[in-house]
Amino acid sequence: MPFEAVLFDCDGVLVDSEPITNGVLRDMLGELGWKLSPQECMALFVGKSVRDEAALIEARTGVPLTDAWLTQFRARRNEALERDLVAVRNVHAAVASIHARHQGHIACASGADRFKVELQLRKVGLMNYFEGRIFSGLELPRSKPAPDVYLAAASALSADPARCAVVEDTLTGVTAGVAAGATVFGYSPPEAGHDAHEALRRAGAVDIFTDMVQLPAMLEDWRA
């Protein structure tokens, strides 16, 4: 097989969470006086940790980003995800096929906090494919766009990062996968919340796909 392991991002790749999370963030930033359109909020924050963007938020609102505010954001976010989250279209069949073909050597490597990742995978029925192989960039010295979370996932699977495929949908994530030395495939469907084909290619994605139904064959047929 071309790859020893396949490493998936979570938000926007396995679950359609970005519109939900960004909707909560947009509401809470509006309460602080920073009014953003849905498109503006997506452009600024998709693929990034809210905590990592503290300086920007503080500069635009004039309000310190406190731990209490972050705790409230996560609580409201989690409530919305529990209520409204769905899986990415066709992802169940794609993950099942890739999991079987790679004998379970797959992982979820996210820039989000572990509670959110596990909540989401349970909510959409994907946890059984990833349990015990979930990695959060917030638990490492650096989160995406640094490669740490992908290097940790590859190491846990005893896989050479250079023989890993990474599946990402944002510039931040593609940059992290490339920095880890992996082969990155860019998921760029037409819905909001995913970076454009050209941007993902410029960041280093070797190929682009628009529907998860395409992914198993793309990984199987890849030759560097």
PDB file of C-alpha atoms in Angstrom:
ATOM      1  CA  MET A   1       0.000   0.000   0.000  1.00  0.00           C
ATOM      2  CA  PRO A   2       1.182   3.555  -0.616  1.00  0.00           C
ATOM      3  CA  PHE A   3       0.693   4.542   3.048  1.00  0.00           C
ATOM      4  CA  GLU A   4       1.383   2.974   6.434  1.00  0.00           C
ATOM      5  CA  ALA A   5      -1.303   5.073   8.127  1.00  0.00           C
ATOM      6  CA  VAL A   6      -4.003   7.619   7.338  1.00  0.00           C
ATOM      7  CA  LEU A   7      -4.385  10.617   9.666  1.00  0.00           C
ATOM      8  CA  PHE A   8      -7.628  12.607   9.577  1.00  0.00           C
ATOM      9  CA  ASP A   9      -8.326  16.101  10.785  1.00  0.00           C
ATOM     10  CA  CYS A  10     -11.688  16.287  12.584  1.00  0.00           C
ATOM     11  CA  ASP A  11     -13.530  19.578  12.059  1.00  0.00           C
ATOM     12  CA  GLY A  12     -14.647  19.949   8.456  1.00  0.00           C
ATOM     13  CA  VAL A  13     -13.184  16.563   7.474  1.00  0.00           C
ATOM     14  CA  LEU A  14     -15.068  14.049   9.627  1.00  0.00           C
ATOM     15  CA  VAL A  15     -17.802  16.315  11.017  1.00  0.00           C
ATOM     16  CA  ASP A  16     -19.585  19.351   9.616  1.00  0.00           C
ATOM     17  CA  SER A  17     -18.868  21.427  12.694  1.00  0.00           C
ATOM     18  CA  GLU A  18     -17.392  24.679  11.431  1.00  0.00           C
ATOM     19  CA  PRO A  19     -20.686  26.525  10.761  1.00  0.00           C
ATOM     20  CA  ILE A  20     -21.924  25.556  14.237  1.00  0.00           C
ATOM     21  CA  THR A  21     -18.765  26.481  16.148  1.00  0.00           C
ATOM     22  CA  ASN A  22     -18.287  29.691  14.201  1.00  0.00           C
ATOM     23  CA  GLY A  23     -21.919  30.634  14.727  1.00  0.00           C
ATOM     24  CA  VAL A  24     -21.444  30.450  18.495  1.00  0.00           C
ATOM     25  CA  LEU A  25     -18.144  32.352  18.275  1.00  0.00           C
ATOM     26  CA  ARG A  26     -19.702  35.039  16.081  1.00  0.00           C
ATOM     27  CA  ASP A  27     -22.554  35.517  18.557  1.00  0.00           C
ATOM     28  CA  MET A  28     -20.169  35.826  21.495  1.00  0.00           C
ATOM     29  CA  LEU A  29     -17.842  38.226  19.689  1.00  0.00           C
ATOM     30  CA  GLY A  30     -20.889  40.302  18.821  1.00  0.00           C
ATOM     31  CA  GLU A  31     -21.741  40.450  22.522  1.00  0.00           C
ATOM     32  CA  LEU A  32     -18.267  41.958  23.042  1.00  0.00           C
ATOM     33  CA  GLY A  33     -18.932  44.553  20.337  1.00  0.00           C
ATOM     34  CA  TRP A  34     -17.146  42.953  17.369  1.00  0.00           C
ATOM     35  CA  LYS A  35     -19.772  42.421  14.663  1.00  0.00           C
ATOM     36  CA  LEU A  36     -18.807  39.947  11.952  1.00  0.00           C
ATOM     37  CA  SER A  37     -20.691  38.403   9.066  1.00  0.00           C
ATOM     38  CA  PRO A  38     -20.744  34.587   8.945  1.00  0.00           C
ATOM     39  CA  GLN A  39     -18.301  34.719   6.017  1.00  0.00           C
ATOM     40  CA  GLU A  40     -15.915  37.060   7.851  1.00  0.00           C
ATOM     41  CA  CYS A  41     -15.943  34.891  10.961  1.00  0.00           C
ATOM     42  CA  MET A  42     -15.246  31.756   8.920  1.00  0.00           C
ATOM     43  CA  ALA A  43     -12.381  33.435   7.065  1.00  0.00           C
ATOM     44  CA  LEU A  44     -10.717  34.553  10.289  1.00  0.00           C
ATOM     45  CA  PHE A  45     -11.175  31.520  12.529  1.00  0.00           C
ATOM     46  CA  VAL A  46     -11.685  28.287  10.569  1.00  0.00           C
ATOM     47  CA  GLY A  47      -8.842  25.891  11.283  1.00  0.00           C
ATOM     48  CA  LYS A  48      -7.581  27.908  14.252  1.00  0.00           C
ATOM     49  CA  SER A  49      -7.867  27.659  18.010  1.00  0.00           C
ATOM     50  CA  VAL A  50      -9.802  30.506  19.625  1.00  0.00           C
ATOM     51  CA  ARG A  51      -7.171  30.688  22.363  1.00  0.00           C
ATOM     52  CA  ASP A  52      -4.440  31.089  19.727  1.00  0.00           C
ATOM     53  CA  GLU A  53      -6.335  34.073  18.309  1.00  0.00           C
ATOM     54  CA  ALA A  54      -6.619  35.820  21.687  1.00  0.00           C
ATOM     55  CA  ALA A  55      -4.465  38.789  20.634  1.00  0.00           C
ATOM     56  CA  LEU A  56      -6.670  39.480  17.604  1.00  0.00           C
ATOM     57  CA  ILE A  57      -9.885  39.200  19.623  1.00  0.00           C
ATOM     58  CA  GLU A  58      -8.548  41.467  22.358  1.00  0.00           C
ATOM     59  CA  ALA A  59      -7.336  44.026  19.800  1.00  0.00           C
ATOM     60  CA  ARG A  60     -10.723  44.166  18.063  1.00  0.00           C
ATOM     61  CA  THR A  61     -12.918  44.124  21.187  1.00  0.00           C
ATOM     62  CA  GLY A  62     -10.753  45.864  23.760  1.00  0.00           C
ATOM     63  CA  VAL A  63     -11.743  43.121  26.199  1.00  0.00           C
ATOM     64  CA  PRO A  64      -9.274  40.630  27.721  1.00  0.00           C
ATOM     65  CA  LEU A  65      -9.898  37.030  26.638  1.00  0.00           C
ATOM     66  CA  THR A  66     -10.265  35.415  30.043  1.00  0.00           C
ATOM     67  CA  ASP A  67     -10.413  31.761  31.022  1.00  0.00           C
ATOM     68  CA  ALA A  68     -13.991  32.369  32.152  1.00  0.00           C
ATOM     69  CA  TRP A  69     -14.957  33.636  28.686  1.00  0.00           C
ATOM     70  CA  LEU A  70     -13.293  30.626  27.028  1.00  0.00           C
ATOM     71  CA  THR A  71     -15.105  28.282  29.402  1.00  0.00           C
ATOM     72  CA  GLN A  72     -18.425  29.905  28.489  1.00  0.00           C
ATOM     73  CA  PHE A  73     -17.584  29.684  24.778  1.00  0.00           C
ATOM     74  CA  ARG A  74     -16.820  25.976  25.042  1.00  0.00           C
ATOM     75  CA  ALA A  75     -20.006  25.297  27.003  1.00  0.00           C
ATOM     76  CA  ARG A  76     -22.181  27.094  24.434  1.00  0.00           C
ATOM     77  CA  ARG A  77     -20.266  25.473  21.587  1.00  0.00           C
ATOM     78  CA  ASN A  78     -20.650  21.993  23.046  1.00  0.00           C
ATOM     79  CA  GLU A  79     -24.392  22.502  23.587  1.00  0.00           C
ATOM     80  CA  ALA A  80     -24.813  23.549  19.951  1.00  0.00           C
ATOM     81  CA  LEU A  81     -22.731  20.619  18.687  1.00  0.00           C
ATOM     82  CA  GLU A  82     -24.718  18.122  20.760  1.00  0.00           C
ATOM     83  CA  ARG A  83     -27.904  19.531  19.272  1.00  0.00           C
ATOM     84  CA  ASP A  84     -27.022  20.170  15.618  1.00  0.00           C
ATOM     85  CA  LEU A  85     -23.857  18.321  14.548  1.00  0.00           C
ATOM     86  CA  VAL A  86     -23.897  15.937  11.586  1.00  0.00           C
ATOM     87  CA  ALA A  87     -21.159  13.957   9.874  1.00  0.00           C
ATOM     88  CA  VAL A  88     -19.524  15.071   6.664  1.00  0.00           C
ATOM     89  CA  ARG A  89     -21.392  13.636   3.686  1.00  0.00           C
ATOM     90  CA  ASN A  90     -20.342  10.048   2.790  1.00  0.00           C
ATOM     91  CA  VAL A  91     -17.672   9.949   5.498  1.00  0.00           C
ATOM     92  CA  HIS A  92     -18.893   6.799   7.257  1.00  0.00           C
ATOM     93  CA  ALA A  93     -18.378   4.555   4.247  1.00  0.00           C
ATOM     94  CA  ALA A  94     -15.043   6.194   3.432  1.00  0.00           C
ATOM     95  CA  VAL A  95     -13.656   5.786   6.966  1.00  0.00           C
ATOM     96  CA  ALA A  96     -14.898   2.195   7.205  1.00  0.00           C
ATOM     97  CA  SER A  97     -13.172   1.313   3.929  1.00  0.00           C
ATOM     98  CA  ILE A  98      -9.894   3.023   4.851  1.00  0.00           C
ATOM     99  CA  HIS A  99      -9.925   1.524   8.353  1.00  0.00           C
ATOM    100  CA  ALA A 100     -10.343  -1.985   6.927  1.00  0.00           C
ATOM    101  CA  ARG A 101      -7.786  -1.522   4.148  1.00  0.00           C
ATOM    102  CA  HIS A 102      -5.140  -0.162   6.548  1.00  0.00           C
ATOM    103  CA  GLN A 103      -5.882  -2.693   9.302  1.00  0.00           C
ATOM    104  CA  GLY A 104      -6.935  -0.024  11.765  1.00  0.00           C
ATOM    105  CA  HIS A 105      -3.894   2.188  11.188  1.00  0.00           C
ATOM    106  CA  ILE A 106      -5.862   5.428  11.138  1.00  0.00           C
ATOM    107  CA  ALA A 107      -6.047   8.284  13.631  1.00  0.00           C
ATOM    108  CA  CYS A 108      -7.809  11.578  14.254  1.00  0.00           C
ATOM    109  CA  ALA A 109      -5.341  14.437  14.722  1.00  0.00           C
ATOM    110  CA  SER A 110      -7.115  17.687  15.549  1.00  0.00           C
ATOM    111  CA  GLY A 111      -6.186  21.172  16.639  1.00  0.00           C
ATOM    112  CA  ALA A 112      -9.261  21.232  18.888  1.00  0.00           C
ATOM    113  CA  ASP A 113      -9.548  20.235  22.525  1.00  0.00           C
ATOM    114  CA  ARG A 114      -9.994  16.522  23.224  1.00  0.00           C
ATOM    115  CA  PHE A 115     -13.436  16.896  24.804  1.00  0.00           C
ATOM    116  CA  LYS A 116     -14.767  18.504  21.625  1.00  0.00           C
ATOM    117  CA  VAL A 117     -13.195  15.893  19.344  1.00  0.00           C
ATOM    118  CA  GLU A 118     -14.551  12.972  21.358  1.00  0.00           C
ATOM    119  CA  LEU A 119     -17.997  14.582  21.700  1.00  0.00           C
ATOM    120  CA  GLN A 120     -18.172  14.993  17.941  1.00  0.00           C
ATOM    121  CA  LEU A 121     -16.980  11.514  17.015  1.00  0.00           C
ATOM    122  CA  ARG A 122     -19.463   9.969  19.439  1.00  0.00           C
ATOM    123  CA  LYS A 123     -22.284  12.189  18.205  1.00  0.00           C
ATOM    124  CA  VAL A 124     -21.913  11.117  14.556  1.00  0.00           C
ATOM    125  CA  GLY A 125     -21.075   7.456  15.198  1.00  0.00           C
ATOM    126  CA  LEU A 126     -17.379   7.451  14.243  1.00  0.00           C
ATOM    127  CA  MET A 127     -15.797   6.877  17.653  1.00  0.00           C
ATOM    128  CA  ASN A 128     -15.379   3.129  17.168  1.00  0.00           C
ATOM    129  CA  TYR A 129     -12.949   3.749  14.299  1.00  0.00           C
ATOM    130  CA  PHE A 130     -10.768   6.200  16.259  1.00  0.00           C
ATOM    131  CA  GLU A 131     -11.005   5.340  19.947  1.00  0.00           C
ATOM    132  CA  GLY A 132      -7.525   5.193  21.456  1.00  0.00           C
ATOM    133  CA  ARG A 133      -6.097   7.006  18.434  1.00  0.00           C
ATOM    134  CA  ILE A 134      -7.295  10.568  19.007  1.00  0.00           C
ATOM    135  CA  PHE A 135      -4.735  13.371  19.292  1.00  0.00           C
ATOM    136  CA  SER A 136      -5.299  17.008  20.288  1.00  0.00           C
ATOM    137  CA  GLY A 137      -2.867  19.732  19.341  1.00  0.00           C
ATOM    138  CA  LEU A 138      -3.833  21.562  22.531  1.00  0.00           C
ATOM    139  CA  GLU A 139      -2.147  18.809  24.550  1.00  0.00           C
ATOM    140  CA  LEU A 140       1.175  19.297  22.760  1.00  0.00           C
ATOM    141  CA  PRO A 141       3.787  22.074  22.883  1.00  0.00           C
ATOM    142  CA  ARG A 142       2.475  23.533  19.615  1.00  0.00           C
ATOM    143  CA  SER A 143      -0.803  23.118  17.779  1.00  0.00           C
ATOM    144  CA  LYS A 144      -1.407  23.409  14.039  1.00  0.00           C
ATOM    145  CA  PRO A 145       0.103  24.829  11.825  1.00  0.00           C
ATOM    146  CA  ALA A 146       3.042  23.213  13.654  1.00  0.00           C
ATOM    147  CA  PRO A 147       3.411  19.494  12.843  1.00  0.00           C
ATOM    148  CA  ASP A 148       3.379  18.207  16.439  1.00  0.00           C
ATOM    149  CA  VAL A 149      -0.069  16.585  16.433  1.00  0.00           C
ATOM    150  CA  TYR A 150       0.617  14.695  13.204  1.00  0.00           C
ATOM    151  CA  LEU A 151       4.037  13.592  14.408  1.00  0.00           C
ATOM    152  CA  ALA A 152       2.456  12.329  17.650  1.00  0.00           C
ATOM    153  CA  ALA A 153      -0.214  10.404  15.758  1.00  0.00           C
ATOM    154  CA  ALA A 154       2.312   8.806  13.401  1.00  0.00           C
ATOM    155  CA  SER A 155       4.548   7.826  16.308  1.00  0.00           C
ATOM    156  CA  ALA A 156       1.665   6.215  18.187  1.00  0.00           C
ATOM    157  CA  LEU A 157       0.878   4.130  15.110  1.00  0.00           C
ATOM    158  CA  SER A 158       4.578   3.201  14.664  1.00  0.00           C
ATOM    159  CA  ALA A 159       4.390   4.786  11.226  1.00  0.00           C
ATOM    160  CA  ASP A 160       7.012   6.842   9.397  1.00  0.00           C
ATOM    161  CA  PRO A 161       5.473  10.321   8.938  1.00  0.00           C
ATOM    162  CA  ALA A 162       6.776  10.270   5.369  1.00  0.00           C
ATOM    163  CA  ARG A 163       4.632   7.159   4.769  1.00  0.00           C
ATOM    164  CA  CYS A 164       1.480   8.723   6.210  1.00  0.00           C
ATOM    165  CA  ALA A 165      -1.441  10.296   4.361  1.00  0.00           C
ATOM    166  CA  VAL A 166      -3.054  13.325   5.993  1.00  0.00           C
ATOM    167  CA  VAL A 167      -6.593  14.468   5.152  1.00  0.00           C
ATOM    168  CA  GLU A 168      -7.192  18.185   5.723  1.00  0.00           C
ATOM    169  CA  ASP A 169      -9.505  20.961   4.578  1.00  0.00           C
ATOM    170  CA  THR A 170      -7.763  24.158   5.726  1.00  0.00           C
ATOM    171  CA  LEU A 171      -4.515  25.984   5.045  1.00  0.00           C
ATOM    172  CA  THR A 172      -3.570  25.644   8.714  1.00  0.00           C
ATOM    173  CA  GLY A 173      -4.024  21.888   8.634  1.00  0.00           C
ATOM    174  CA  VAL A 174      -2.337  21.329   5.277  1.00  0.00           C
ATOM    175  CA  THR A 175       0.648  23.345   6.500  1.00  0.00           C
ATOM    176  CA  ALA A 176       0.866  21.121   9.593  1.00  0.00           C
ATOM    177  CA  GLY A 177       0.717  17.919   7.558  1.00  0.00           C
ATOM    178  CA  VAL A 178       3.355  19.099   5.109  1.00  0.00           C
ATOM    179  CA  ALA A 179       5.619  20.187   7.974  1.00  0.00           C
ATOM    180  CA  ALA A 180       5.308  16.673   9.422  1.00  0.00           C
ATOM    181  CA  GLY A 181       6.586  15.250   6.135  1.00  0.00           C
ATOM    182  CA  ALA A 182       3.300  13.535   5.273  1.00  0.00           C
ATOM    183  CA  THR A 183       1.468  13.403   1.944  1.00  0.00           C
ATOM    184  CA  VAL A 184      -1.520  15.714   2.336  1.00  0.00           C
ATOM    185  CA  PHE A 185      -4.831  15.345   0.522  1.00  0.00           C
ATOM    186  CA  GLY A 186      -7.074  18.389   0.494  1.00  0.00           C
ATOM    187  CA  TYR A 187     -10.815  18.077   1.025  1.00  0.00           C
ATOM    188  CA  SER A 188     -12.508  21.080  -0.575  1.00  0.00           C
ATOM    189  CA  PRO A 189     -16.252  20.658  -1.117  1.00  0.00           C
ATOM    190  CA  PRO A 190     -18.383  23.618  -2.204  1.00  0.00           C
ATOM    191  CA  GLU A 191     -19.932  24.211   1.227  1.00  0.00           C
ATOM    192  CA  ALA A 192     -18.717  27.073   3.415  1.00  0.00           C
ATOM    193  CA  GLY A 193     -15.958  26.431   5.940  1.00  0.00           C
ATOM    194  CA  HIS A 194     -13.361  24.776   3.718  1.00  0.00           C
ATOM    195  CA  ASP A 195     -10.450  26.508   2.018  1.00  0.00           C
ATOM    196  CA  ALA A 196     -10.384  26.685  -1.777  1.00  0.00           C
ATOM    197  CA  HIS A 197      -8.694  24.166  -4.069  1.00  0.00           C
ATOM    198  CA  GLU A 198      -5.978  26.562  -5.184  1.00  0.00           C
ATOM    199  CA  ALA A 199      -5.140  27.672  -1.653  1.00  0.00           C
ATOM    200  CA  LEU A 200      -4.802  24.066  -0.424  1.00  0.00           C
ATOM    201  CA  ARG A 201      -2.536  23.211  -3.357  1.00  0.00           C
ATOM    202  CA  ARG A 202      -0.350  26.242  -2.707  1.00  0.00           C
ATOM    203  CA  ALA A 203       0.005  25.111   0.908  1.00  0.00           C
ATOM    204  CA  GLY A 204       1.251  21.713  -0.273  1.00  0.00           C
ATOM    205  CA  ALA A 205      -1.747  19.408  -0.789  1.00  0.00           C
ATOM    206  CA  VAL A 206      -0.824  16.897  -3.495  1.00  0.00           C
ATOM    207  CA  ASP A 207      -4.377  16.292  -4.653  1.00  0.00           C
ATOM    208  CA  ILE A 208      -7.834  17.744  -4.043  1.00  0.00           C
ATOM    209  CA  PHE A 209     -11.176  15.991  -3.732  1.00  0.00           C
ATOM    210  CA  THR A 210     -14.705  17.284  -3.190  1.00  0.00           C
ATOM    211  CA  ASP A 211     -16.602  14.240  -1.864  1.00  0.00           C
ATOM    212  CA  MET A 212     -15.515  11.647   0.704  1.00  0.00           C
ATOM    213  CA  VAL A 213     -16.680   8.913  -1.637  1.00  0.00           C
ATOM    214  CA  GLN A 214     -13.551   9.687  -3.708  1.00  0.00           C
ATOM    215  CA  LEU A 215     -11.022   9.313  -0.895  1.00  0.00           C
ATOM    216  CA  PRO A 216     -10.501   5.521  -0.550  1.00  0.00           C
ATOM    217  CA  ALA A 217      -9.613   5.068  -4.216  1.00  0.00           C
ATOM    218  CA  MET A 218      -7.467   8.212  -4.210  1.00  0.00           C
ATOM    219  CA  LEU A 219      -5.355   6.846  -1.341  1.00  0.00           C
ATOM    220  CA  GLU A 220      -5.196   3.383  -2.891  1.00  0.00           C
ATOM    221  CA  ASP A 221      -4.045   4.654  -6.271  1.00  0.00           C
ATOM    222  CA  TRP A 222      -1.599   7.301  -5.084  1.00  0.00           C
ATOM    223  CA  ARG A 223       1.934   7.008  -6.350  1.00  0.00           C
ATOM    224  CA  ALA A 224       4.442   9.683  -5.445  1.00  0.00           C
TER     225      ALA A 224
END
